[in-house]
Amino acid sequence: MNFGTKPTDEQAAEIEAMTEPFTSALAAGDIDALLTHYTDDCVVMPPNSPALHGKDAIRAWAEALPPISEFSGQHDEIACFGDVAILRGSYEMTLAIPGVPEPIRDVGSYMEIRERQADGRWLLTRDIFNTDMPVLD
């Protein structure tokens, strides 16, 4: 299914420019840097959690995450509607869960809605991601 319009080269470059700093902040556990990628009225919908409304809720959730030693993401589809972009993709990450002897590898998918700001940054206003991994007992 095709929806929206393919981003222009400029839009694609601006969106891609936001990806590396986001993934680096997430992998480093740098919550302050991570939050700069979200709008003030953002909503994040992580797996196994209620929706998180606003940066304070995201901060509290992120602070409770186990350390992430590796993180990568890939945009599989980008559609633009003026200053709004919808991205769909996949991610992989490795987490160090306290009390679990081996790191846990997680793979999953995500969908983002980003809004282009006056300074050209495409900030996340809605972010949902889901693990492909089975529930652990």
C-alpha atoms as an extended CHARMM CRD file, in Angstrom:
* protein
*
       137  EXT
         1         1  MET       CA              0.0000000000        0.0000000000        0.0000000000  PROA      1               0.0000000000
         2         2  ASN       CA              1.2750000000        3.4250000000       -0.8410000000  PROA      2               0.0000000000
         3         3  PHE       CA              0.1950000000        6.4370000000        1.1490000000  PROA      3               0.0000000000
         4         4  GLY       CA              1.2460000000       10.0740000000        1.2560000000  PROA      4               0.0000000000
         5         5  THR       CA              4.0290000000       11.2320000000       -0.9680000000  PROA      5               0.0000000000
         6         6  LYS       CA              7.6000000000       10.1340000000       -1.0840000000  PROA      6               0.0000000000
         7         7  PRO       CA              9.7610000000       12.6380000000        0.8160000000  PROA      7               0.0000000000
         8         8  THR       CA             11.8320000000       15.0510000000       -1.2130000000  PROA      8               0.0000000000
         9         9  ASP       CA             15.5900000000       14.5750000000       -1.0420000000  PROA      9               0.0000000000
        10        10  GLU       CA             15.7220000000       17.4960000000        1.4170000000  PROA      10              0.0000000000
        11        11  GLN       CA             12.9960000000       16.0260000000        3.6420000000  PROA      11              0.0000000000
        12        12  ALA       CA             14.6230000000       12.5850000000        3.5870000000  PROA      12              0.0000000000
        13        13  ALA       CA             18.0060000000       14.0800000000        4.5190000000  PROA      13              0.0000000000
        14        14  GLU       CA             16.4810000000       16.0860000000        7.3780000000  PROA      14              0.0000000000
        15        15  ILE       CA             14.6610000000       13.0190000000        8.7160000000  PROA      15              0.0000000000
        16        16  GLU       CA             17.7340000000       10.8000000000        8.4010000000  PROA      16              0.0000000000
        17        17  ALA       CA             19.8220000000       13.4640000000       10.1880000000  PROA      17              0.0000000000
        18        18  MET       CA             17.6150000000       12.9180000000       13.2510000000  PROA      18              0.0000000000
        19        19  THR       CA             18.1160000000        9.1350000000       13.2760000000  PROA      19              0.0000000000
        20        20  GLU       CA             21.7440000000        8.7340000000       14.3680000000  PROA      20              0.0000000000
        21        21  PRO       CA             21.5520000000       11.1690000000       17.3090000000  PROA      21              0.0000000000
        22        22  PHE       CA             18.3130000000        9.5020000000       18.4730000000  PROA      22              0.0000000000
        23        23  THR       CA             19.7410000000        5.9760000000       18.3560000000  PROA      23              0.0000000000
        24        24  SER       CA             22.9960000000        7.1270000000       19.9810000000  PROA      24              0.0000000000
        25        25  ALA       CA             21.1230000000        8.8220000000       22.8460000000  PROA      25              0.0000000000
        26        26  LEU       CA             18.9790000000        5.7380000000       23.3790000000  PROA      26              0.0000000000
        27        27  ALA       CA             21.9350000000        3.3410000000       23.3660000000  PROA      27              0.0000000000
        28        28  ALA       CA             23.9260000000        5.6110000000       25.7030000000  PROA      28              0.0000000000
        29        29  GLY       CA             21.0420000000        6.0260000000       28.1430000000  PROA      29              0.0000000000
        30        30  ASP       CA             21.2510000000        9.8030000000       27.6290000000  PROA      30              0.0000000000
        31        31  ILE       CA             17.6590000000       10.6340000000       28.4720000000  PROA      31              0.0000000000
        32        32  ASP       CA             18.1340000000       14.4080000000       28.1900000000  PROA      32              0.0000000000
        33        33  ALA       CA             19.4420000000       14.0180000000       24.6230000000  PROA      33              0.0000000000
        34        34  LEU       CA             16.7070000000       11.4870000000       23.8280000000  PROA      34              0.0000000000
        35        35  LEU       CA             13.9640000000       13.8940000000       24.9190000000  PROA      35              0.0000000000
        36        36  THR       CA             15.1890000000       16.5720000000       22.4940000000  PROA      36              0.0000000000
        37        37  HSD       CA             13.7760000000       14.3730000000       19.7140000000  PROA      37              0.0000000000
        38        38  TYR       CA             10.1870000000       14.6510000000       20.9930000000  PROA      38              0.0000000000
        39        39  THR       CA              7.6300000000       17.4480000000       20.8590000000  PROA      39              0.0000000000
        40        40  ASP       CA              6.2900000000       18.7470000000       24.1650000000  PROA      40              0.0000000000
        41        41  ASP       CA              2.8910000000       17.1250000000       23.5060000000  PROA      41              0.0000000000
        42        42  CYS       CA              4.2850000000       13.7960000000       22.3280000000  PROA      42              0.0000000000
        43        43  VAL       CA              2.7100000000       10.4140000000       23.0060000000  PROA      43              0.0000000000
        44        44  VAL       CA              4.8510000000        7.2730000000       23.1530000000  PROA      44              0.0000000000
        45        45  MET       CA              3.2480000000        3.8350000000       23.1380000000  PROA      45              0.0000000000
        46        46  PRO       CA              5.8210000000        1.2440000000       24.2480000000  PROA      46              0.0000000000
        47        47  PRO       CA              5.0330000000       -2.4500000000       24.4910000000  PROA      47              0.0000000000
        48        48  ASN       CA              3.5730000000       -3.7170000000       27.7650000000  PROA      48              0.0000000000
        49        49  SER       CA              2.9280000000       -0.1950000000       29.0230000000  PROA      49              0.0000000000
        50        50  PRO       CA              0.1800000000        2.4100000000       29.0120000000  PROA      50              0.0000000000
        51        51  ALA       CA              0.6400000000        5.3170000000       26.6120000000  PROA      51              0.0000000000
        52        52  LEU       CA              3.1200000000        7.9150000000       27.8440000000  PROA      52              0.0000000000
        53        53  HSD       CA              1.9120000000       11.5050000000       27.4770000000  PROA      53              0.0000000000
        54        54  GLY       CA              4.6040000000       14.1900000000       27.4580000000  PROA      54              0.0000000000
        55        55  LYS       CA              8.2920000000       14.3200000000       28.1800000000  PROA      55              0.0000000000
        56        56  ASP       CA              7.9860000000       13.8250000000       31.9560000000  PROA      56              0.0000000000
        57        57  ALA       CA              6.2380000000       10.4850000000       31.4260000000  PROA      57              0.0000000000
        58        58  ILE       CA              8.8080000000        9.4350000000       28.8220000000  PROA      58              0.0000000000
        59        59  ARG       CA             11.6320000000       10.3870000000       31.1990000000  PROA      59              0.0000000000
        60        60  ALA       CA             10.1860000000        8.2650000000       34.0240000000  PROA      60              0.0000000000
        61        61  TRP       CA              9.7090000000        5.2900000000       31.6860000000  PROA      61              0.0000000000
        62        62  ALA       CA             13.2070000000        5.6370000000       30.1660000000  PROA      62              0.0000000000
        63        63  GLU       CA             14.8310000000        5.8910000000       33.6010000000  PROA      63              0.0000000000
        64        64  ALA       CA             13.3160000000        2.5060000000       34.4930000000  PROA      64              0.0000000000
        65        65  LEU       CA             14.6350000000        0.7850000000       31.3530000000  PROA      65              0.0000000000
        66        66  PRO       CA             17.4400000000       -1.7040000000       31.7580000000  PROA      66              0.0000000000
        67        67  PRO       CA             20.7040000000       -0.5830000000       30.1580000000  PROA      67              0.0000000000
        68        68  ILE       CA             20.7730000000       -0.8500000000       26.3610000000  PROA      68              0.0000000000
        69        69  SER       CA             24.1640000000       -1.9080000000       25.0480000000  PROA      69              0.0000000000
        70        70  GLU       CA             23.2860000000       -1.8430000000       21.3460000000  PROA      70              0.0000000000
        71        71  PHE       CA             20.5150000000       -0.2350000000       19.3320000000  PROA      71              0.0000000000
        72        72  SER       CA             19.8800000000        0.1370000000       15.6250000000  PROA      72              0.0000000000
        73        73  GLY       CA             16.8570000000        1.0490000000       13.5820000000  PROA      73              0.0000000000
        74        74  GLN       CA             15.9180000000        1.0860000000        9.9460000000  PROA      74              0.0000000000
        75        75  HSD       CA             13.2250000000        3.1480000000        8.2210000000  PROA      75              0.0000000000
        76        76  ASP       CA             11.4280000000        0.8770000000        5.7540000000  PROA      76              0.0000000000
        77        77  GLU       CA              8.9030000000        3.4580000000        4.6170000000  PROA      77              0.0000000000
        78        78  ILE       CA              8.5680000000        7.2320000000        4.8640000000  PROA      78              0.0000000000
        79        79  ALA       CA              5.5060000000        9.1680000000        3.7040000000  PROA      79              0.0000000000
        80        80  CYS       CA              5.1770000000       12.9420000000        3.9030000000  PROA      80              0.0000000000
        81        81  PHE       CA              2.1240000000       15.1220000000        4.1760000000  PROA      81              0.0000000000
        82        82  GLY       CA              3.5870000000       18.6360000000        4.1120000000  PROA      82              0.0000000000
        83        83  ASP       CA              5.2930000000       19.1540000000        7.4740000000  PROA      83              0.0000000000
        84        84  VAL       CA              4.1400000000       15.7850000000        8.8420000000  PROA      84              0.0000000000
        85        85  ALA       CA              5.9180000000       12.5010000000        8.1350000000  PROA      85              0.0000000000
        86        86  ILE       CA              4.9310000000        8.9380000000        8.9450000000  PROA      86              0.0000000000
        87        87  LEU       CA              7.7590000000        6.4420000000        9.2800000000  PROA      87              0.0000000000
        88        88  ARG       CA              7.5450000000        2.6710000000        9.5300000000  PROA      88              0.0000000000
        89        89  GLY       CA             10.5380000000        0.5200000000       10.3020000000  PROA      89              0.0000000000
        90        90  SER       CA             12.2770000000       -2.0950000000       12.3660000000  PROA      90              0.0000000000
        91        91  TYR       CA             14.7090000000       -2.0800000000       15.2520000000  PROA      91              0.0000000000
        92        92  GLU       CA             17.1580000000       -4.3410000000       17.0680000000  PROA      92              0.0000000000
        93        93  MET       CA             18.5270000000       -3.7940000000       20.5460000000  PROA      93              0.0000000000
        94        94  THR       CA             20.3960000000       -5.6140000000       23.2630000000  PROA      94              0.0000000000
        95        95  LEU       CA             19.4420000000       -5.0880000000       26.8950000000  PROA      95              0.0000000000
        96        96  ALA       CA             21.2870000000       -6.0080000000       30.0790000000  PROA      96              0.0000000000
        97        97  ILE       CA             18.4860000000       -7.1070000000       32.4060000000  PROA      97              0.0000000000
        98        98  PRO       CA             19.4780000000       -7.1180000000       36.0960000000  PROA      98              0.0000000000
        99        99  GLY       CA             19.5650000000      -10.6800000000       37.4130000000  PROA      99              0.0000000000
       100       100  VAL       CA             19.6580000000      -12.2110000000       33.9250000000  PROA      100             0.0000000000
       101       101  PRO       CA             23.1150000000      -13.6240000000       33.1720000000  PROA      101             0.0000000000
       102       102  GLU       CA             23.0670000000      -13.0980000000       29.3890000000  PROA      102             0.0000000000
       103       103  PRO       CA             22.0550000000       -9.9290000000       27.5130000000  PROA      103             0.0000000000
       104       104  ILE       CA             18.6200000000      -10.0620000000       25.9010000000  PROA      104             0.0000000000
       105       105  ARG       CA             18.3090000000       -9.3050000000       22.1990000000  PROA      105             0.0000000000
       106       106  ASP       CA             15.0510000000       -7.7030000000       21.1260000000  PROA      106             0.0000000000
       107       107  VAL       CA             13.8110000000       -7.1080000000       17.5950000000  PROA      107             0.0000000000
       108       108  GLY       CA             10.6410000000       -5.3400000000       16.6390000000  PROA      108             0.0000000000
       109       109  SER       CA              8.8730000000       -2.7750000000       14.5450000000  PROA      109             0.0000000000
       110       110  TYR       CA              7.8440000000        0.8300000000       14.9730000000  PROA      110             0.0000000000
       111       111  MET       CA              5.7180000000        3.5660000000       13.5240000000  PROA      111             0.0000000000
       112       112  GLU       CA              6.4350000000        7.2350000000       14.0950000000  PROA      112             0.0000000000
       113       113  ILE       CA              4.6970000000       10.4780000000       13.3060000000  PROA      113             0.0000000000
       114       114  ARG       CA              7.1070000000       13.3860000000       13.0430000000  PROA      114             0.0000000000
       115       115  GLU       CA              6.4050000000       17.0910000000       12.6990000000  PROA      115             0.0000000000
       116       116  ARG       CA              8.8430000000       19.3980000000       10.9590000000  PROA      116             0.0000000000
       117       117  GLN       CA              9.8400000000       22.2880000000       13.2000000000  PROA      117             0.0000000000
       118       118  ALA       CA             10.7510000000       25.8200000000       12.0860000000  PROA      118             0.0000000000
       119       119  ASP       CA             14.4470000000       24.9270000000       12.4650000000  PROA      119             0.0000000000
       120       120  GLY       CA             14.0880000000       21.9640000000       10.0560000000  PROA      120             0.0000000000
       121       121  ARG       CA             14.1780000000       19.2060000000       12.7040000000  PROA      121             0.0000000000
       122       122  TRP       CA             11.5630000000       16.4700000000       12.3940000000  PROA      122             0.0000000000
       123       123  LEU       CA             10.5090000000       15.7660000000       15.9780000000  PROA      123             0.0000000000
       124       124  LEU       CA              8.5380000000       12.7690000000       17.1490000000  PROA      124             0.0000000000
       125       125  THR       CA              4.9870000000       13.6230000000       18.1130000000  PROA      125             0.0000000000
       126       126  ARG       CA              3.7210000000       10.0150000000       18.1800000000  PROA      126             0.0000000000
       127       127  ASP       CA              5.9120000000        6.9380000000       18.6080000000  PROA      127             0.0000000000
       128       128  ILE       CA              4.7700000000        3.3280000000       18.8830000000  PROA      128             0.0000000000
       129       129  PHE       CA              6.9640000000        0.2490000000       18.8810000000  PROA      129             0.0000000000
       130       130  ASN       CA              6.3460000000       -3.4440000000       19.3440000000  PROA      130             0.0000000000
       131       131  THR       CA              8.6240000000       -6.3530000000       20.0450000000  PROA      131             0.0000000000
       132       132  ASP       CA              8.5660000000       -9.3710000000       17.7690000000  PROA      132             0.0000000000
       133       133  MET       CA              9.8650000000      -11.5400000000       20.6000000000  PROA      133             0.0000000000
       134       134  PRO       CA              7.6420000000      -13.9190000000       22.5870000000  PROA      134             0.0000000000
       135       135  VAL       CA              6.6670000000      -13.0150000000       26.1310000000  PROA      135             0.0000000000
       136       136  LEU       CA              9.1470000000      -14.4120000000       28.6740000000  PROA      136             0.0000000000
       137       137  ASP       CA              7.8290000000      -16.4600000000       31.5740000000  PROA      137             0.0000000000
